[in-house]
Amino acid sequence: GIQVEQSPPDLILQEGANSTLRCNFSDSVNNLQWFHQNPWGQLINLFYIPSGTKQNGRLSATTVATERYSLLYISSSQTTDSGVYFCAVGNTGTASKLTFGTGTRLQVTL
Amino acid sequence: GEEVAQTPKHLVRGEGQKAKLYCAPIKGHSYVFWYQQVLKNEFKFLISFQNENVFDETGMPKERFSAKCLPNSPCSLEIQATKLEDSAVYFCASSQSGAGYNEQFFGPGTRLTVL
Protein backbone atom coordinates (compact mmCIF):
# COMPACT_ATOMS: atom_id res chain seq x y z
CA GLY A 1 0.00 0.00 0.00
CA ILE A 2 0.90 3.66 -0.17
CA GLN A 3 3.42 4.97 2.36
CA VAL A 4 3.08 8.40 4.01
CA GLU A 5 5.92 10.04 5.89
CA GLN A 6 5.72 13.28 7.83
CA SER A 7 8.49 15.46 9.12
CA PRO A 8 9.55 16.65 11.55
CA PRO A 9 7.99 14.31 14.13
CA ASP A 10 8.14 16.98 16.82
CA LEU A 11 8.37 20.75 16.72
CA ILE A 12 8.55 23.35 19.47
CA LEU A 13 8.01 26.98 18.50
CA GLN A 14 7.74 30.27 20.28
CA GLU A 15 4.55 32.18 19.69
CA GLY A 16 4.82 34.27 16.56
CA ALA A 17 7.26 31.98 14.75
CA ASN A 18 6.62 30.39 11.35
CA SER A 19 6.95 26.72 10.47
CA THR A 20 6.76 24.30 7.56
CA LEU A 21 5.53 20.72 7.92
CA ARG A 22 6.20 18.20 5.20
CA CYS A 23 4.32 15.14 3.95
CA ASN A 24 5.91 12.72 1.47
CA PHE A 25 3.91 9.95 -0.17
CA SER A 26 5.00 6.99 -2.24
CA ASP A 27 2.43 6.89 -5.05
CA SER A 28 0.08 9.13 -7.02
CA VAL A 29 -2.96 10.28 -5.05
CA ASN A 30 -6.44 11.55 -5.74
CA ASN A 31 -7.04 12.76 -2.21
CA LEU A 32 -4.77 14.55 0.22
CA GLN A 33 -6.01 16.13 3.41
CA TRP A 34 -4.31 17.97 6.27
CA PHE A 35 -5.82 17.72 9.75
CA HIS A 36 -5.13 19.29 13.10
CA GLN A 37 -5.85 17.06 16.08
CA ASN A 38 -6.25 19.35 19.05
CA PRO A 39 -5.35 18.38 22.63
CA TRP A 40 -8.94 17.19 23.16
CA GLY A 41 -8.60 14.67 20.36
CA GLN A 42 -10.83 16.41 17.82
CA LEU A 43 -9.75 16.07 14.16
CA ILE A 44 -10.18 19.37 12.38
CA ASN A 45 -10.09 19.57 8.58
CA LEU A 46 -7.51 22.11 7.47
CA PHE A 47 -7.16 21.51 3.74
CA TYR A 48 -8.36 19.19 1.02
CA ILE A 49 -5.47 19.58 -1.42
CA PRO A 50 -4.63 16.72 -3.82
CA SER A 51 -2.79 19.31 -5.93
CA GLY A 52 -2.10 23.04 -6.04
CA THR A 53 -1.97 25.70 -3.36
CA LYS A 54 -4.57 26.93 -0.90
CA GLN A 55 -4.57 29.50 1.87
CA ASN A 56 -6.80 29.94 4.89
CA GLY A 57 -5.79 32.77 7.20
CA ARG A 58 -2.40 32.04 8.76
CA LEU A 59 -2.30 28.58 7.22
CA SER A 60 -1.47 27.62 3.69
CA ALA A 61 -0.70 24.36 1.92
CA THR A 62 0.94 23.29 -1.31
CA THR A 63 0.85 19.87 -2.91
CA VAL A 64 3.23 19.01 -5.75
CA ALA A 65 1.61 15.82 -6.92
CA THR A 66 4.22 15.02 -9.58
CA GLU A 67 6.95 15.05 -6.92
CA ARG A 68 4.78 13.35 -4.30
CA TYR A 69 4.93 15.79 -1.46
CA SER A 70 2.81 18.35 0.32
CA LEU A 71 3.77 21.21 2.62
CA LEU A 72 1.75 22.89 5.35
CA TYR A 73 2.84 26.40 6.34
CA ILE A 74 1.89 27.93 9.65
CA SER A 75 2.69 31.61 10.05
CA SER A 76 2.66 33.71 13.22
CA SER A 77 1.97 30.63 15.32
CA GLN A 78 -0.29 30.86 18.36
CA THR A 79 -0.61 28.61 21.40
CA THR A 80 -3.94 27.38 20.02
CA ASP A 81 -2.01 25.88 17.08
CA SER A 82 -0.56 23.26 19.43
CA GLY A 83 -1.51 19.67 18.75
CA VAL A 84 -0.72 17.04 16.17
CA TYR A 85 -0.88 17.71 12.44
CA PHE A 86 -1.72 14.77 10.21
CA CYS A 87 -1.43 14.35 6.49
CA ALA A 88 -3.68 11.65 4.99
CA VAL A 89 -3.84 10.44 1.41
CA GLY A 90 -6.14 8.35 -0.75
CA ASN A 91 -5.14 6.69 -3.99
CA THR A 92 -7.77 4.14 -4.97
CA GLY A 93 -10.30 6.34 -6.75
CA THR A 94 -13.60 7.76 -5.59
CA ALA A 95 -14.22 7.38 -1.86
CA SER A 96 -10.74 6.01 -1.32
CA LYS A 97 -9.82 5.08 2.23
CA LEU A 98 -7.30 7.47 3.77
CA THR A 99 -3.82 6.39 4.77
CA PHE A 100 -2.47 8.62 7.53
CA GLY A 101 1.06 9.68 8.28
CA THR A 102 2.31 9.44 11.86
CA GLY A 103 1.89 13.16 12.38
CA THR A 104 3.92 16.16 13.50
CA ARG A 105 3.45 17.10 17.13
CA LEU A 106 3.61 20.89 17.46
CA GLN A 107 3.97 22.74 20.72
CA VAL A 108 3.74 26.53 20.68
CA THR A 109 5.07 28.24 23.79
CA LEU A 110 4.68 31.81 25.06
CA GLY B 1 -27.01 17.36 10.08
CA GLU B 2 -24.08 19.59 9.23
CA GLU B 3 -21.59 17.55 11.21
CA VAL B 4 -20.78 13.89 11.65
CA ALA B 5 -22.25 12.76 14.94
CA GLN B 6 -20.87 9.88 16.98
CA THR B 7 -22.23 8.26 20.13
CA PRO B 8 -21.30 7.53 22.78
CA LYS B 9 -18.29 9.78 23.47
CA HIS B 10 -16.83 7.26 25.89
CA LEU B 11 -17.45 3.55 26.32
CA VAL B 12 -15.94 1.29 28.97
CA ARG B 13 -16.22 -2.48 28.64
CA GLY B 14 -14.81 -5.45 30.47
CA GLU B 15 -12.82 -7.87 28.39
CA GLY B 16 -15.19 -10.21 26.59
CA GLN B 17 -18.13 -7.82 26.58
CA LYS B 18 -19.77 -6.41 23.47
CA ALA B 19 -19.31 -2.81 22.34
CA LYS B 20 -21.50 -0.94 19.88
CA LEU B 21 -20.66 2.45 18.43
CA TYR B 22 -22.90 4.69 16.34
CA CYS B 23 -22.34 7.26 13.59
CA ALA B 24 -24.69 9.64 11.80
CA PRO B 25 -23.05 11.02 8.63
CA ILE B 26 -23.54 14.52 7.28
CA LYS B 27 -26.91 14.77 5.56
CA GLY B 28 -26.54 14.12 1.84
CA HIS B 29 -23.23 12.27 2.14
CA SER B 30 -23.25 8.84 0.53
CA TYR B 31 -20.03 7.42 1.95
CA VAL B 32 -19.25 6.47 5.54
CA PHE B 33 -15.82 5.42 6.79
CA TRP B 34 -14.64 3.94 10.09
CA TYR B 35 -11.08 4.42 11.38
CA GLN B 36 -9.36 3.27 14.55
CA GLN B 37 -6.76 5.48 16.24
CA VAL B 38 -4.43 3.58 18.54
CA LEU B 39 -1.53 5.03 20.55
CA LYS B 40 -2.45 8.59 19.60
CA ASN B 41 -0.59 8.74 16.28
CA GLU B 42 -1.58 5.58 14.45
CA PHE B 43 -4.74 5.52 12.32
CA LYS B 44 -6.09 2.33 10.80
CA PHE B 45 -8.87 2.18 8.20
CA LEU B 46 -11.52 -0.41 9.05
CA ILE B 47 -14.43 -0.29 6.60
CA SER B 48 -16.41 2.01 4.33
CA PHE B 49 -19.99 2.07 3.04
CA GLN B 50 -21.71 3.55 0.03
CA ASN B 51 -25.19 4.12 1.40
CA GLU B 52 -26.20 0.71 2.85
CA ASN B 53 -23.62 -1.28 0.89
CA VAL B 54 -20.15 -2.26 2.03
CA PHE B 55 -17.73 -0.37 -0.23
CA ASP B 56 -14.31 -1.38 1.10
CA GLU B 57 -13.76 -3.78 3.98
CA THR B 58 -10.05 -4.44 3.48
CA GLY B 59 -9.16 -3.16 6.96
CA MET B 60 -11.84 -4.95 8.90
CA PRO B 61 -10.68 -7.66 11.29
CA LYS B 62 -12.35 -10.90 10.19
CA GLU B 63 -13.37 -11.93 13.66
CA ARG B 64 -15.32 -10.01 16.29
CA PHE B 65 -15.87 -6.81 14.23
CA SER B 66 -18.99 -6.08 12.21
CA ALA B 67 -20.58 -2.94 10.81
CA LYS B 68 -23.83 -1.85 9.20
CA CYS B 69 -25.42 1.18 7.59
CA LEU B 70 -29.18 0.74 7.32
CA PRO B 71 -31.66 3.18 5.79
CA ASN B 72 -32.96 5.85 8.17
CA SER B 73 -30.71 4.67 10.99
CA PRO B 74 -27.27 5.66 12.25
CA CYS B 75 -24.43 3.46 11.01
CA SER B 76 -22.99 1.13 13.65
CA LEU B 77 -19.72 -0.61 14.42
CA GLU B 78 -19.96 -3.59 16.75
CA ILE B 79 -17.18 -5.45 18.49
CA GLN B 80 -18.09 -8.83 19.93
CA ALA B 81 -16.02 -10.14 22.85
CA THR B 82 -13.78 -7.08 23.21
CA LYS B 83 -10.07 -7.50 23.93
CA LEU B 84 -7.63 -5.16 25.65
CA GLU B 85 -6.06 -4.35 22.26
CA ASP B 86 -9.39 -2.94 21.03
CA SER B 87 -8.92 0.06 23.34
CA ALA B 88 -8.71 3.00 20.96
CA VAL B 89 -10.58 6.01 19.62
CA TYR B 90 -12.93 5.05 16.80
CA PHE B 91 -13.60 7.78 14.27
CA CYS B 92 -16.37 7.87 11.72
CA ALA B 93 -16.10 10.06 8.61
CA SER B 94 -18.38 10.82 5.69
CA SER B 95 -17.99 12.20 2.19
CA GLN B 96 -20.15 13.13 -0.76
CA SER B 97 -20.42 10.97 -3.83
CA GLY B 98 -18.94 11.69 -7.22
CA ALA B 99 -15.56 12.43 -8.70
CA GLY B 100 -13.85 15.40 -7.08
CA TYR B 101 -15.90 15.16 -3.90
CA ASN B 102 -13.47 13.05 -1.97
CA GLU B 103 -12.98 15.20 1.12
CA GLN B 104 -13.77 13.26 4.26
CA PHE B 105 -15.23 14.96 7.32
CA PHE B 106 -14.65 13.37 10.70
CA GLY B 107 -16.80 13.02 13.76
CA PRO B 108 -15.55 13.65 17.30
CA GLY B 109 -14.78 9.97 17.89
CA THR B 110 -15.77 7.37 20.46
CA ARG B 111 -13.13 6.44 23.02
CA LEU B 112 -13.38 2.73 23.85
CA THR B 113 -11.60 1.50 26.96
CA VAL B 114 -11.46 -2.24 27.51
CA LEU B 115 -10.55 -3.26 31.07
PDB file of N, CA, C and O in Angstrom, chain B residues 9-10 12 19 23 30 41 43 47 54 58 63-66 68 73 77 81-82 84 90 94 96 102 109 111:
ATOM      1  N   LYS B   9     -19.619   9.159  23.479  1.00  0.00           N
ATOM      2  CA  LYS B   9     -18.294   9.775  23.465  1.00  0.00           C
ATOM      3  C   LYS B   9     -17.282   8.840  24.104  1.00  0.00           C
ATOM      4  O   LYS B   9     -16.129   8.768  23.672  1.00  0.00           O
ATOM      5  N   HIS B  10     -17.708   8.189  25.173  1.00  0.00           N
ATOM      6  CA  HIS B  10     -16.825   7.258  25.888  1.00  0.00           C
ATOM      7  C   HIS B  10     -17.583   5.957  26.120  1.00  0.00           C
ATOM      8  O   HIS B  10     -18.798   5.984  26.350  1.00  0.00           O
ATOM      9  N   VAL B  12     -16.845   2.137  28.194  1.00  0.00           N
ATOM     10  CA  VAL B  12     -15.945   1.288  28.967  1.00  0.00           C
ATOM     11  C   VAL B  12     -16.553  -0.104  28.998  1.00  0.00           C
ATOM     12  O   VAL B  12     -17.728  -0.270  29.323  1.00  0.00           O
ATOM     13  N   ALA B  19     -19.293  -4.270  22.442  1.00  0.00           N
ATOM     14  CA  ALA B  19     -19.311  -2.811  22.344  1.00  0.00           C
ATOM     15  C   ALA B  19     -19.968  -2.425  21.031  1.00  0.00           C
ATOM     16  O   ALA B  19     -19.705  -3.031  19.989  1.00  0.00           O
ATOM     17  N   CYS B  23     -22.797   6.120  14.397  1.00  0.00           N
ATOM     18  CA  CYS B  23     -22.343   7.256  13.592  1.00  0.00           C
ATOM     19  C   CYS B  23     -23.470   7.738  12.694  1.00  0.00           C
ATOM     20  O   CYS B  23     -24.058   6.937  11.950  1.00  0.00           O
ATOM     21  N   SER B  30     -22.952  10.228   0.882  1.00  0.00           N
ATOM     22  CA  SER B  30     -23.254   8.843   0.531  1.00  0.00           C
ATOM     23  C   SER B  30     -22.264   7.844   1.119  1.00  0.00           C
ATOM     24  O   SER B  30     -22.558   6.656   1.176  1.00  0.00           O
ATOM     25  N   ASN B  41      -1.054   8.295  17.598  1.00  0.00           N
ATOM     26  CA  ASN B  41      -0.591   8.738  16.283  1.00  0.00           C
ATOM     27  C   ASN B  41      -0.814   7.736  15.166  1.00  0.00           C
ATOM     28  O   ASN B  41      -0.396   7.997  14.037  1.00  0.00           O
ATOM     29  N   PHE B  43      -3.388   5.704  12.835  1.00  0.00           N
ATOM     30  CA  PHE B  43      -4.738   5.516  12.324  1.00  0.00           C
ATOM     31  C   PHE B  43      -4.784   4.263  11.461  1.00  0.00           C
ATOM     32  O   PHE B  43      -3.894   4.027  10.643  1.00  0.00           O
ATOM     33  N   ILE B  47     -13.403   0.069   7.574  1.00  0.00           N
ATOM     34  CA  ILE B  47     -14.428  -0.295   6.597  1.00  0.00           C
ATOM     35  C   ILE B  47     -15.094   0.980   6.085  1.00  0.00           C
ATOM     36  O   ILE B  47     -15.086   2.007   6.766  1.00  0.00           O
ATOM     37  N   VAL B  54     -21.574  -2.272   1.725  1.00  0.00           N
ATOM     38  CA  VAL B  54     -20.154  -2.264   2.032  1.00  0.00           C
ATOM     39  C   VAL B  54     -19.378  -1.866   0.782  1.00  0.00           C
ATOM     40  O   VAL B  54     -19.579  -2.456  -0.287  1.00  0.00           O
ATOM     41  N   THR B  58     -11.391  -3.860   3.436  1.00  0.00           N
ATOM     42  CA  THR B  58     -10.052  -4.442   3.481  1.00  0.00           C
ATOM     43  C   THR B  58      -9.364  -4.290   4.833  1.00  0.00           C
ATOM     44  O   THR B  58      -8.435  -5.027   5.129  1.00  0.00           O
ATOM     45  N   GLU B  63     -12.618 -11.433  12.506  1.00  0.00           N
ATOM     46  CA  GLU B  63     -13.367 -11.930  13.665  1.00  0.00           C
ATOM     47  C   GLU B  63     -13.777 -10.763  14.540  1.00  0.00           C
ATOM     48  O   GLU B  63     -13.111  -9.738  14.573  1.00  0.00           O
ATOM     49  N   ARG B  64     -14.849 -10.885  15.213  1.00  0.00           N
ATOM     50  CA  ARG B  64     -15.323 -10.010  16.291  1.00  0.00           C
ATOM     51  C   ARG B  64     -15.848  -8.646  15.851  1.00  0.00           C
ATOM     52  O   ARG B  64     -16.595  -8.023  16.578  1.00  0.00           O
ATOM     53  N   PHE B  65     -15.432  -8.134  14.688  1.00  0.00           N
ATOM     54  CA  PHE B  65     -15.871  -6.806  14.232  1.00  0.00           C
ATOM     55  C   PHE B  65     -16.928  -6.956  13.145  1.00  0.00           C
ATOM     56  O   PHE B  65     -16.775  -7.753  12.215  1.00  0.00           O
ATOM     57  N   SER B  66     -17.981  -6.146  13.268  1.00  0.00           N
ATOM     58  CA  SER B  66     -18.991  -6.081  12.214  1.00  0.00           C
ATOM     59  C   SER B  66     -19.502  -4.662  12.137  1.00  0.00           C
ATOM     60  O   SER B  66     -19.379  -3.888  13.088  1.00  0.00           O
ATOM     61  N   LYS B  68     -22.653  -1.968  10.057  1.00  0.00           N
ATOM     62  CA  LYS B  68     -23.835  -1.851   9.198  1.00  0.00           C
ATOM     63  C   LYS B  68     -24.161  -0.387   8.981  1.00  0.00           C
ATOM     64  O   LYS B  68     -23.896   0.457   9.832  1.00  0.00           O
ATOM     65  N   SER B  73     -31.280   4.984   9.685  1.00  0.00           N
ATOM     66  CA  SER B  73     -30.709   4.666  10.994  1.00  0.00           C
ATOM     67  C   SER B  73     -29.253   5.090  11.015  1.00  0.00           C
ATOM     68  O   SER B  73     -28.623   5.117   9.956  1.00  0.00           O
ATOM     69  N   LEU B  77     -20.901   0.250  14.406  1.00  0.00           N
ATOM     70  CA  LEU B  77     -19.721  -0.611  14.420  1.00  0.00           C
ATOM     71  C   LEU B  77     -19.811  -1.418  15.709  1.00  0.00           C
ATOM     72  O   LEU B  77     -19.935  -0.839  16.790  1.00  0.00           O
ATOM     73  N   ALA B  81     -17.102  -9.588  22.019  1.00  0.00           N
ATOM     74  CA  ALA B  81     -16.024 -10.139  22.849  1.00  0.00           C
ATOM     75  C   ALA B  81     -14.773  -9.261  22.785  1.00  0.00           C
ATOM     76  O   ALA B  81     -13.716  -9.668  22.275  1.00  0.00           O
ATOM     77  N   THR B  82     -14.881  -8.039  23.300  1.00  0.00           N
ATOM     78  CA  THR B  82     -13.775  -7.085  23.214  1.00  0.00           C
ATOM     79  C   THR B  82     -12.522  -7.624  23.897  1.00  0.00           C
ATOM     80  O   THR B  82     -12.576  -8.384  24.867  1.00  0.00           O
ATOM     81  N   LEU B  84      -8.370  -6.337  25.191  1.00  0.00           N
ATOM     82  CA  LEU B  84      -7.635  -5.160  25.648  1.00  0.00           C
ATOM     83  C   LEU B  84      -7.098  -4.342  24.468  1.00  0.00           C
ATOM     84  O   LEU B  84      -7.097  -3.117  24.489  1.00  0.00           O
ATOM     85  N   TYR B  90     -12.346   5.458  18.077  1.00  0.00           N
ATOM     86  CA  TYR B  90     -12.934   5.055  16.798  1.00  0.00           C
ATOM     87  C   TYR B  90     -13.585   6.285  16.166  1.00  0.00           C
ATOM     88  O   TYR B  90     -14.490   6.884  16.737  1.00  0.00           O
ATOM     89  N   SER B  94     -17.489  10.952   6.844  1.00  0.00           N
ATOM     90  CA  SER B  94     -18.382  10.819   5.694  1.00  0.00           C
ATOM     91  C   SER B  94     -17.917  11.727   4.569  1.00  0.00           C
ATOM     92  O   SER B  94     -17.183  12.701   4.789  1.00  0.00           O
ATOM     93  N   GLN B  96     -19.136  13.116   0.291  1.00  0.00           N
ATOM     94  CA  GLN B  96     -20.146  13.127  -0.762  1.00  0.00           C
ATOM     95  C   GLN B  96     -19.789  12.095  -1.815  1.00  0.00           C
ATOM     96  O   GLN B  96     -18.688  11.538  -1.816  1.00  0.00           O
ATOM     97  N   ASN B 102     -14.070  14.087  -2.794  1.00  0.00           N
ATOM     98  CA  ASN B 102     -13.466  13.045  -1.969  1.00  0.00           C
ATOM     99  C   ASN B 102     -13.183  13.457  -0.547  1.00  0.00           C
ATOM    100  O   ASN B 102     -12.750  12.631   0.244  1.00  0.00           O
ATOM    101  N   GLY B 109     -15.370  11.220  17.417  1.00  0.00           N
ATOM    102  CA  GLY B 109     -14.784   9.966  17.888  1.00  0.00           C
ATOM    103  C   GLY B 109     -15.496   9.383  19.096  1.00  0.00           C
ATOM    104  O   GLY B 109     -16.171  10.088  19.846  1.00  0.00           O
ATOM    105  N   ARG B 111     -14.270   7.049  22.332  1.00  0.00           N
ATOM    106  CA  ARG B 111     -13.126   6.438  23.023  1.00  0.00           C
ATOM    107  C   ARG B 111     -13.588   5.169  23.704  1.00  0.00           C
ATOM    108  O   ARG B 111     -14.432   5.222  24.616  1.00  0.00           O
TER     109      ARG B 111
END
